PDB file of N, CA and C in Angstrom:
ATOM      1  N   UNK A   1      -4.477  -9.787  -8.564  1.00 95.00           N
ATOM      2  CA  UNK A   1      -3.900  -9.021  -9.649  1.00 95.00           C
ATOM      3  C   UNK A   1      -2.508  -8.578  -9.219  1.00 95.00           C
ATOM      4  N   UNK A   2      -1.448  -9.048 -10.257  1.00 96.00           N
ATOM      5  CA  UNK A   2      -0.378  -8.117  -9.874  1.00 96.00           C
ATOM      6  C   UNK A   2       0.106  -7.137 -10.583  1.00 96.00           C
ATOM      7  N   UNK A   3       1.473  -6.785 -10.268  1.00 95.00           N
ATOM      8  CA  UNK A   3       1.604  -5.362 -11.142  1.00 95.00           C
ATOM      9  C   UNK A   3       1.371  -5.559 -12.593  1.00 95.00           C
ATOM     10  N   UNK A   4       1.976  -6.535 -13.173  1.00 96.00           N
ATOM     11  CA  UNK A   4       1.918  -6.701 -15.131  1.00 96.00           C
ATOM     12  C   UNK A   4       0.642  -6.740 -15.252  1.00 96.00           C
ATOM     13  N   UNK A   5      -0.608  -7.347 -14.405  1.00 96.00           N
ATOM     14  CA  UNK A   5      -1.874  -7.456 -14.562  1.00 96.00           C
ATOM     15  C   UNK A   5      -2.589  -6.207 -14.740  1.00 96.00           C
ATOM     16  N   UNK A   6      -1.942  -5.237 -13.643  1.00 96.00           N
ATOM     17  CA  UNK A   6      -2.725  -4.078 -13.595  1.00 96.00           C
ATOM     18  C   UNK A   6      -2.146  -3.323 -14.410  1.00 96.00           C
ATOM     19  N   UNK A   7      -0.711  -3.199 -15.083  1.00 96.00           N
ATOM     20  CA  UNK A   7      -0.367  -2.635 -16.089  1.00 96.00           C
ATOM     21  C   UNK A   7      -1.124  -2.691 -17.476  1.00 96.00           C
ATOM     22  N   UNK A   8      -1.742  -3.977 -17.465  1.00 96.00           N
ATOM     23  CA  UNK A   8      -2.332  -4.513 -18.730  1.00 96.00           C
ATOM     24  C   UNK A   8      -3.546  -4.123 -18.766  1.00 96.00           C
ATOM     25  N   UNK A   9      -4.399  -3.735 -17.712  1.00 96.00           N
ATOM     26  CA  UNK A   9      -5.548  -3.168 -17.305  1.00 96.00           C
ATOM     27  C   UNK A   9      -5.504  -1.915 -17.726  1.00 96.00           C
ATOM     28  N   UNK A  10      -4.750  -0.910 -17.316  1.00 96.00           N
ATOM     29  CA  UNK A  10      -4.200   0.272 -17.657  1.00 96.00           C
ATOM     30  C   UNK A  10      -4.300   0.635 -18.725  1.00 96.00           C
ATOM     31  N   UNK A  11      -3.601  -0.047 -19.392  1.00 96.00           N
ATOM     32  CA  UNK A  11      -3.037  -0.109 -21.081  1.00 96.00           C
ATOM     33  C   UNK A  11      -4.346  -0.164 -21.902  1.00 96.00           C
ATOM     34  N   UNK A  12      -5.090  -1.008 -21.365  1.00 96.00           N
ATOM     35  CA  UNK A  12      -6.433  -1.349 -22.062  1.00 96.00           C
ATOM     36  C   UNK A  12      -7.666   0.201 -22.087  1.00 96.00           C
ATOM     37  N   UNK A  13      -7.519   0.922 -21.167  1.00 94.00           N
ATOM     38  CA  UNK A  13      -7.861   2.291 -20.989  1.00 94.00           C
ATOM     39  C   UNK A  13      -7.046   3.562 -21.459  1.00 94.00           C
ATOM     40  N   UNK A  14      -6.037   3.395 -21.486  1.00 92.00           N
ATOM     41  CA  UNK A  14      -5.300   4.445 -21.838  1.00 92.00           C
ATOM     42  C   UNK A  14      -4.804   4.211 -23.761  1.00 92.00           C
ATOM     43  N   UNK A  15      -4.443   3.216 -24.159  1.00 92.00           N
ATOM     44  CA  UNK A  15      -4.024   2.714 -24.885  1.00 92.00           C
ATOM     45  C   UNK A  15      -2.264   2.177 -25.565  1.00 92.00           C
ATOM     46  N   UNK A  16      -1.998   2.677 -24.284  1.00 94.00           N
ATOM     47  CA  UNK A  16      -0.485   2.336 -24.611  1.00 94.00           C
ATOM     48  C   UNK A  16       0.504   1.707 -23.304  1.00 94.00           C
ATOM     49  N   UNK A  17       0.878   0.430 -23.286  1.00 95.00           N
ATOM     50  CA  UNK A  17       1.263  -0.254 -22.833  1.00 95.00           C
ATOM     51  C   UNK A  17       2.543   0.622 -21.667  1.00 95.00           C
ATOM     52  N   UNK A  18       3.216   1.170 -22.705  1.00 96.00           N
ATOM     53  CA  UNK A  18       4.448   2.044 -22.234  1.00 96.00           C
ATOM     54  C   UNK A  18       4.050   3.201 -21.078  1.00 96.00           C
ATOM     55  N   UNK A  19       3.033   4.031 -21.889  1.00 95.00           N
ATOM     56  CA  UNK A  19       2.020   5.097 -21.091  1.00 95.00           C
ATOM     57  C   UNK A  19       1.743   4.430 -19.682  1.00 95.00           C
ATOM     58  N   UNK A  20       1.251   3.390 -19.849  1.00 96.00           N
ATOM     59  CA  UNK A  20       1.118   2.658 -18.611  1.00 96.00           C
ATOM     60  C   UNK A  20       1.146   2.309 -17.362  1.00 96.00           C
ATOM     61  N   UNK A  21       2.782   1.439 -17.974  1.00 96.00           N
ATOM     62  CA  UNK A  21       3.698   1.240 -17.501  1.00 96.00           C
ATOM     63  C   UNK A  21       4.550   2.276 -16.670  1.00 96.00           C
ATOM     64  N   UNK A  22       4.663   3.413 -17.223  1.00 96.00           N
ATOM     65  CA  UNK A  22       5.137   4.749 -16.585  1.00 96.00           C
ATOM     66  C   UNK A  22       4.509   4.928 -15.240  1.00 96.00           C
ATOM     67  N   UNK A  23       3.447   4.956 -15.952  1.00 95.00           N
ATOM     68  CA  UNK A  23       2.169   6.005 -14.747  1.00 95.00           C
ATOM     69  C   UNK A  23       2.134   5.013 -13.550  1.00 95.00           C
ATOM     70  N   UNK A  24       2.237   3.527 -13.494  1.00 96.00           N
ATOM     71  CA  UNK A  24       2.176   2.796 -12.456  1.00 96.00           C
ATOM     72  C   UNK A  24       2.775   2.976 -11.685  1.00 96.00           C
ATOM     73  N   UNK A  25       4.591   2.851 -12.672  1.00 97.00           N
ATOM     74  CA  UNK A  25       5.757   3.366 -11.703  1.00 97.00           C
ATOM     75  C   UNK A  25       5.676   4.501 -10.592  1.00 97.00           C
ATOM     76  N   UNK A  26       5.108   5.695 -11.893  1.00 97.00           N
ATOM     77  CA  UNK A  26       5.850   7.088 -11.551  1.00 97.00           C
ATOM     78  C   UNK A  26       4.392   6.934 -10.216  1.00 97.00           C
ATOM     79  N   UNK A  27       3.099   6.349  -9.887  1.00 96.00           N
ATOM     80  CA  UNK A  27       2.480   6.362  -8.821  1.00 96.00           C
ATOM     81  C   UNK A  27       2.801   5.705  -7.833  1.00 96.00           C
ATOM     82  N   UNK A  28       3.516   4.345  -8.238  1.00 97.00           N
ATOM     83  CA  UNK A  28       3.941   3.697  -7.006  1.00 97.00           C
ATOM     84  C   UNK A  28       5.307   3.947  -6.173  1.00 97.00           C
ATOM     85  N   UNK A  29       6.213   4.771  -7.447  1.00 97.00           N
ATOM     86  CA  UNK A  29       7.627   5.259  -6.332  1.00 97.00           C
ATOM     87  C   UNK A  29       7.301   6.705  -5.997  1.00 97.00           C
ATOM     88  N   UNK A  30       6.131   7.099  -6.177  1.00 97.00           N
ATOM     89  CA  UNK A  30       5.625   8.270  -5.368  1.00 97.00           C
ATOM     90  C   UNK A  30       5.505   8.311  -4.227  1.00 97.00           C
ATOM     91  N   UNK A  31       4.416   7.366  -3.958  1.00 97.00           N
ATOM     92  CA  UNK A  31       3.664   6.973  -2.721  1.00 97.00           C
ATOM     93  C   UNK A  31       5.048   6.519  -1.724  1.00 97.00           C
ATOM     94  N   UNK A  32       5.709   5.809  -2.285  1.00 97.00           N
ATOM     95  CA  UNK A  32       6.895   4.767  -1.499  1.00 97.00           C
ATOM     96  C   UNK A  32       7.938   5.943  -1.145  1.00 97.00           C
ATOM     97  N   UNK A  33       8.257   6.673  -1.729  1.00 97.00           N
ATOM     98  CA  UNK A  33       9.043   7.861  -1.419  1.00 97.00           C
ATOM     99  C   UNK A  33       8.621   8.631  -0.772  1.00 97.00           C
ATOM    100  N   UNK A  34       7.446   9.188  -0.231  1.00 97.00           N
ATOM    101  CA  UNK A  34       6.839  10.335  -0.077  1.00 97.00           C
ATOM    102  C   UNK A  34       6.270   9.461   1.773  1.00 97.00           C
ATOM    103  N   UNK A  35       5.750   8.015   1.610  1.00 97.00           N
ATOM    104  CA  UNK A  35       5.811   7.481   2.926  1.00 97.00           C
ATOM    105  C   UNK A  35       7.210   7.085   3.980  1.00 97.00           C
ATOM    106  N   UNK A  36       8.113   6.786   3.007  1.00 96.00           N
ATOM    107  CA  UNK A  36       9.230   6.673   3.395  1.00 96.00           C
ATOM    108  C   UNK A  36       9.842   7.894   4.307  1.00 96.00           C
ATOM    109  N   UNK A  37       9.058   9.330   3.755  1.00 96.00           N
ATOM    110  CA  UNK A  37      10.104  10.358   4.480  1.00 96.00           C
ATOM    111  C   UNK A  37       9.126  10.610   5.632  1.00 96.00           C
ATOM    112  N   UNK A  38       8.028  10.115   5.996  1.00 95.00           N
ATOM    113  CA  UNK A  38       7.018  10.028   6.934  1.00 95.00           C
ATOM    114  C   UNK A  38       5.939  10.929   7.023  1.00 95.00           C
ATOM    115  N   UNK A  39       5.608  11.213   5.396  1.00 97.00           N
ATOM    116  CA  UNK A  39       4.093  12.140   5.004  1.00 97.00           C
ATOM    117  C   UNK A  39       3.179  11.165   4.619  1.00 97.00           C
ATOM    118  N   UNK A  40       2.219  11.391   5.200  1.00 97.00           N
ATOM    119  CA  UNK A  40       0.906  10.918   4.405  1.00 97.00           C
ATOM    120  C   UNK A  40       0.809  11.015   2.905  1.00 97.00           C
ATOM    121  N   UNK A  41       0.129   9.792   2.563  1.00 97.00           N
ATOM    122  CA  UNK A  41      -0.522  10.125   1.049  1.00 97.00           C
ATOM    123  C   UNK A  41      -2.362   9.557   1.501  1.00 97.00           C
ATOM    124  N   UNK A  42      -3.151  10.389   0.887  1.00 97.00           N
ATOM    125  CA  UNK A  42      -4.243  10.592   0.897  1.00 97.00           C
ATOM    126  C   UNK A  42      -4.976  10.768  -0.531  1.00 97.00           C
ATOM    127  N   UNK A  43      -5.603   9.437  -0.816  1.00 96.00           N
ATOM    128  CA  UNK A  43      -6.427   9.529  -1.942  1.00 96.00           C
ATOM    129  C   UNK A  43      -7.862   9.751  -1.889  1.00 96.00           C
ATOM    130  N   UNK A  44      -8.838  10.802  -1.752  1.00 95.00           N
ATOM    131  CA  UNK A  44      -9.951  10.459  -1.682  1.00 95.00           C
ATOM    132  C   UNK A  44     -10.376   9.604  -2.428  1.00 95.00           C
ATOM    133  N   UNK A  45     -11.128   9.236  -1.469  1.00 92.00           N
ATOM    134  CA  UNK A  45     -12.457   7.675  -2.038  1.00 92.00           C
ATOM    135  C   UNK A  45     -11.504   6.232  -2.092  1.00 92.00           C
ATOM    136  N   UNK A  46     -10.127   6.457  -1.481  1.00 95.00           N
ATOM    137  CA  UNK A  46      -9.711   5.124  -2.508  1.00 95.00           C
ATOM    138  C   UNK A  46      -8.630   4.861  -0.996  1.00 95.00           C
ATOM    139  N   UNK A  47      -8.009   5.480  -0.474  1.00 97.00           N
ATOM    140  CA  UNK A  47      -7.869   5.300   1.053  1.00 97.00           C
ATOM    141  C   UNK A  47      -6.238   6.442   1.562  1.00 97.00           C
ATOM    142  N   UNK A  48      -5.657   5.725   2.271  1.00 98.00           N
ATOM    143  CA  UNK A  48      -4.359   6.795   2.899  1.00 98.00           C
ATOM    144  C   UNK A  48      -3.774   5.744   2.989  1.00 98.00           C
ATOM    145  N   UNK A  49      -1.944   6.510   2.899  1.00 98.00           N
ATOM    146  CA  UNK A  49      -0.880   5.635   2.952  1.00 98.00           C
ATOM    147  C   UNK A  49      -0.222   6.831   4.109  1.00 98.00           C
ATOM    148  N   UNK A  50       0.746   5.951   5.046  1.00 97.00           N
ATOM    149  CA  UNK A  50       1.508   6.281   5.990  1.00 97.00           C
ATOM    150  C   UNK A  50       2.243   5.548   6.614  1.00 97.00           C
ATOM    151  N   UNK A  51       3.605   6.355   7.273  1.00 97.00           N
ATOM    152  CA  UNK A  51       4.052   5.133   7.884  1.00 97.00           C
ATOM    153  C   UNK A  51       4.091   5.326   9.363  1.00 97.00           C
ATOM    154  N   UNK A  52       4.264   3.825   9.764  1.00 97.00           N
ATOM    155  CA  UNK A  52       3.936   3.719  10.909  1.00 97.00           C
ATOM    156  C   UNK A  52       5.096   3.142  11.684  1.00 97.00           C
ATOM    157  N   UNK A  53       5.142   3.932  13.279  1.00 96.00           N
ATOM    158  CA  UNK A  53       6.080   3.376  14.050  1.00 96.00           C
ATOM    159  C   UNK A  53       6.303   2.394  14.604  1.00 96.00           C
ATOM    160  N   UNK A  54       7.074   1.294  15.230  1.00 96.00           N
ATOM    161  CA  UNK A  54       6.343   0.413  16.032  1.00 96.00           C
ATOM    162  C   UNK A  54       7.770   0.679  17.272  1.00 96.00           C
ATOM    163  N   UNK A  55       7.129   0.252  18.081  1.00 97.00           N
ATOM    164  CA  UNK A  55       8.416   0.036  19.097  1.00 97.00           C
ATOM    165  C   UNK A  55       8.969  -0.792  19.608  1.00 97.00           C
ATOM    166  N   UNK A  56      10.136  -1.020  20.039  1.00 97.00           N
ATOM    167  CA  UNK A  56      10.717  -2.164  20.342  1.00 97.00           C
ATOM    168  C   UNK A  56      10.088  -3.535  21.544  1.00 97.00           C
ATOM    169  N   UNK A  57      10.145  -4.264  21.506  1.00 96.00           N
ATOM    170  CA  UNK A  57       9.305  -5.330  22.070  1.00 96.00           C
ATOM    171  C   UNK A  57      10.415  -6.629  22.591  1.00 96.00           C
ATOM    172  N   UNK A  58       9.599  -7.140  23.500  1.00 96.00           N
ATOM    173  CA  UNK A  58       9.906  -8.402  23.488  1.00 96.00           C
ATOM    174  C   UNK A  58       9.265  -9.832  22.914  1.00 96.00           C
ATOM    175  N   UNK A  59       9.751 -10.819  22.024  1.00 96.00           N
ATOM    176  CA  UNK A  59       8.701 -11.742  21.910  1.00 96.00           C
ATOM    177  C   UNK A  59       9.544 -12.901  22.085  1.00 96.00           C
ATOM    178  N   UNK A  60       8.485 -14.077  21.862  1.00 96.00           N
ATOM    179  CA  UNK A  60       9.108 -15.686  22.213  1.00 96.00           C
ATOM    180  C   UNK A  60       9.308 -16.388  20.899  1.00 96.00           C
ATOM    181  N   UNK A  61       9.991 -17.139  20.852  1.00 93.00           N
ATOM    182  CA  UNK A  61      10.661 -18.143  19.790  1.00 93.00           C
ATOM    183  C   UNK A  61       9.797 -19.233  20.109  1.00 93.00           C
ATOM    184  N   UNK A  62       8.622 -19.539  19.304  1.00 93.00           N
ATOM    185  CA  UNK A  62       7.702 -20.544  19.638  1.00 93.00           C
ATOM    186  C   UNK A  62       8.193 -22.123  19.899  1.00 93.00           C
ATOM    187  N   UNK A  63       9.163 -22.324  18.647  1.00 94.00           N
ATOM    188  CA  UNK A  63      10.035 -23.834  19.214  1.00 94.00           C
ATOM    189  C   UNK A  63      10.635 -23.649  20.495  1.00 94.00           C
ATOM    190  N   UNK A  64      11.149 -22.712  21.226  1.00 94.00           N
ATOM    191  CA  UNK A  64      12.449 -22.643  22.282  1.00 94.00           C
ATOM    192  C   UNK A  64      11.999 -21.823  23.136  1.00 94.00           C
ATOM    193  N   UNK A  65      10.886 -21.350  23.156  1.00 92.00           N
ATOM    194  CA  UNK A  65      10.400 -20.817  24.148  1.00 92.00           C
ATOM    195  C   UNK A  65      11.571 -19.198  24.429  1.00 92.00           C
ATOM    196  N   UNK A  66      12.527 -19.431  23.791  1.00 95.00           N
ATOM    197  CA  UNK A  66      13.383 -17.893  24.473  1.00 95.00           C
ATOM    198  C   UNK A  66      12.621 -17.021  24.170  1.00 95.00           C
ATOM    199  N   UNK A  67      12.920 -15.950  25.082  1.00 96.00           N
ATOM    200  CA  UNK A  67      12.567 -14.751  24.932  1.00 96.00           C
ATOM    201  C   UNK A  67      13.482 -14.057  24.191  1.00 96.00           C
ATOM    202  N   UNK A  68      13.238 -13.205  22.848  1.00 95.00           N
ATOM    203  CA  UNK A  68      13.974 -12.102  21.974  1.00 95.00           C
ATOM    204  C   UNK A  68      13.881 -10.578  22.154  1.00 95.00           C
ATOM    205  N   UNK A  69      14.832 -10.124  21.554  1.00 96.00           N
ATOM    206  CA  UNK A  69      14.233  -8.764  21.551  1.00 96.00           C
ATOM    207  C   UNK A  69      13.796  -8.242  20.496  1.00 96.00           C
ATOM    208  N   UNK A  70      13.060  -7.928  20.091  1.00 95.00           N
ATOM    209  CA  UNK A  70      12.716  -7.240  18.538  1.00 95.00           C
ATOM    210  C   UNK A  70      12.479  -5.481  18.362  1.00 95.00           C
ATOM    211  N   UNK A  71      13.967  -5.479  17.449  1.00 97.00           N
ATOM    212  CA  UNK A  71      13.934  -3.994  17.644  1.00 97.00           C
ATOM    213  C   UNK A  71      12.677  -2.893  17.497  1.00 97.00           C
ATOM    214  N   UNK A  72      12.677  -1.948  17.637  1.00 97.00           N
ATOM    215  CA  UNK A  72      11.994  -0.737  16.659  1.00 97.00           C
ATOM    216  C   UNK A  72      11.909  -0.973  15.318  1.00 97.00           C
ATOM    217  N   UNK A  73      10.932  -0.246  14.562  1.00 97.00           N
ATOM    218  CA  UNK A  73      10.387  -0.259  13.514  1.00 97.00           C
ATOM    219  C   UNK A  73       9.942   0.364  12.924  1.00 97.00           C
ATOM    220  N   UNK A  74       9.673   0.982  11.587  1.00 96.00           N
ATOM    221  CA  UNK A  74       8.983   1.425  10.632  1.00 96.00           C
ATOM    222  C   UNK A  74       8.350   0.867   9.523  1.00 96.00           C
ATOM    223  N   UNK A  75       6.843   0.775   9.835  1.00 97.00           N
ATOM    224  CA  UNK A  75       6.023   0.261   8.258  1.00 97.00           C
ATOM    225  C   UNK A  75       5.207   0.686   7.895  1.00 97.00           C
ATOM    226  N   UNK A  76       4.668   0.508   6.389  1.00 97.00           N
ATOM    227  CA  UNK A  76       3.847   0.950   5.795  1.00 97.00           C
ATOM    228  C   UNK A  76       3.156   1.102   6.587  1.00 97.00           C
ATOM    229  N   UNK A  77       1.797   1.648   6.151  1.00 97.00           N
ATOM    230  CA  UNK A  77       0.044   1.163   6.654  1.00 97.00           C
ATOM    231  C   UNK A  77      -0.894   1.726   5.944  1.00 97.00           C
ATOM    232  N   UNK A  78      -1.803   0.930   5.331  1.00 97.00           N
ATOM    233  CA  UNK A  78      -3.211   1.628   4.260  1.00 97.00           C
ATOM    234  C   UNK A  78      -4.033   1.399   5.075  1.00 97.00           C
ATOM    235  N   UNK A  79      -5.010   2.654   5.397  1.00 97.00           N
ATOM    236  CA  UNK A  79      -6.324   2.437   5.302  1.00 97.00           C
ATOM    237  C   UNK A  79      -7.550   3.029   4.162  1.00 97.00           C
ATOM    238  N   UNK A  80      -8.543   2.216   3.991  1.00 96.00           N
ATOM    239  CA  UNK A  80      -8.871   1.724   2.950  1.00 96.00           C
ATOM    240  C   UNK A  80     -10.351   3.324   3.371  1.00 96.00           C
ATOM    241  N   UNK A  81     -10.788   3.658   2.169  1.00 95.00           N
ATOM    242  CA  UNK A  81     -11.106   4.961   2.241  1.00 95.00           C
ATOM    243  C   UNK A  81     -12.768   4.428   1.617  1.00 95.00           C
ATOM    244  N   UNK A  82     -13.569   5.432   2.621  1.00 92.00           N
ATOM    245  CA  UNK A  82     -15.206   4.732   2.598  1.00 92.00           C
ATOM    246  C   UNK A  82     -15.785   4.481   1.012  1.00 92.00           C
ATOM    247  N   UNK A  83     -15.180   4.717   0.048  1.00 92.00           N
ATOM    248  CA  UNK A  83     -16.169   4.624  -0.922  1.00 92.00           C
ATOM    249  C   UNK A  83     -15.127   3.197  -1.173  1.00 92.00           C
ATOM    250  N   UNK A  84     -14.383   2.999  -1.338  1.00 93.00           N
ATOM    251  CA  UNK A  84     -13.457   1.408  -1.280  1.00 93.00           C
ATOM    252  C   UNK A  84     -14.262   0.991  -0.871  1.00 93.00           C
ATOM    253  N   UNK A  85     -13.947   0.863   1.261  1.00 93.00           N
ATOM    254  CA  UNK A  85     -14.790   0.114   1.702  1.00 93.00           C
ATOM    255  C   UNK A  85     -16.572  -0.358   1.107  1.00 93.00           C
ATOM    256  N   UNK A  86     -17.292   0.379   0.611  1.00 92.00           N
ATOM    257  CA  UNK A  86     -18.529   0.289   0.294  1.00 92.00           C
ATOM    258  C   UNK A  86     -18.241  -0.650  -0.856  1.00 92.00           C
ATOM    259  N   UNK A  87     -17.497   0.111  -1.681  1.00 93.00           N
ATOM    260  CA  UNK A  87     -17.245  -0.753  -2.861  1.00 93.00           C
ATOM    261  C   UNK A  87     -16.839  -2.614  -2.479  1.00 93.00           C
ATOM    262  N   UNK A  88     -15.819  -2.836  -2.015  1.00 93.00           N
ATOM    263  CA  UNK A  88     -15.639  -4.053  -1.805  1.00 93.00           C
ATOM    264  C   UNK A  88     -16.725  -4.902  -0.558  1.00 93.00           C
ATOM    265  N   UNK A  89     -17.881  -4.066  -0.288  1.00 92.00           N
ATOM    266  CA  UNK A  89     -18.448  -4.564   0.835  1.00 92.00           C
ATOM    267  C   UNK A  89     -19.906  -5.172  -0.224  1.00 92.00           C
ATOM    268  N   UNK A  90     -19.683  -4.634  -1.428  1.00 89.00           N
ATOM    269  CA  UNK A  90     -21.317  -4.836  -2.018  1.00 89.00           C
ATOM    270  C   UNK A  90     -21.710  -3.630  -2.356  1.00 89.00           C
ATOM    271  N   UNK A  91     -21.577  -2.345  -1.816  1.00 70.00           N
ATOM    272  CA  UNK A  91     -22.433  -1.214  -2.402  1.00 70.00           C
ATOM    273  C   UNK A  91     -22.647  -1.227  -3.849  1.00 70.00           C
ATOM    274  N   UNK A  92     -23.138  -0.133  -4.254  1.00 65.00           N
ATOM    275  CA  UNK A  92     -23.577  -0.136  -5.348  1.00 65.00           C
ATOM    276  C   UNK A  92     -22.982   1.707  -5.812  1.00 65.00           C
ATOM    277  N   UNK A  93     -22.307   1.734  -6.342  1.00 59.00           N
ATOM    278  CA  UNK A  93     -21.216   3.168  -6.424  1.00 59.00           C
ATOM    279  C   UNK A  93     -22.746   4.368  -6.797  1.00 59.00           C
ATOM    280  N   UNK A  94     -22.190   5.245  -6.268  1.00 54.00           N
ATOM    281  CA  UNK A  94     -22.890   6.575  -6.350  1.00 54.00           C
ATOM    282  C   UNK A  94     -23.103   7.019  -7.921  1.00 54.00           C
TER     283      UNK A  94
END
């Protein structure tokens, strides 16, 4: 599913395409803003967003064998929150 998919999903519950469309946005440049400044977002039942550090490394260039450096980093990271997990495992919802 992508975003127009799940917009259309939306729409089908709420009843208005536009309504929607908003609420997707106004949830997804939430989350993206709010991880970006390096707070958690925490949904019960449905999982956590955060970002994550990484640190600088060395790795290899698989054709050429060189060794690189690969800077520092910042990325997303979801983990997926137990009633998800149950859900996509087979459970059967409460």
């Amino acid at each position: 599913m992508n975003k127009r998919e799940l917009v259309d999903a939306i729409a089908e519950r709420v009843g208005s395409k536009k309504a929607a469309t908003e609420a997707v946005d106004a949830i997804l440049d939430t989350i993206q803003e709010t991880v970006a400044k390096g707070e958690k977002v925490a949904i019960t039942g449905f999982g956590s967003f955060e970002k994550a550090d990484r640190p600088a490394r060395e790795a290899r260039n698989p054709a050429t064998g060189a060794t690189i450096k690969v800077p520092a980093t910042s990325v997303p990271k979801f983990k997926a929150g137990s009633d998800f997990k149950n859900l996509v495992a087979g459970a059967k919802k409460k």
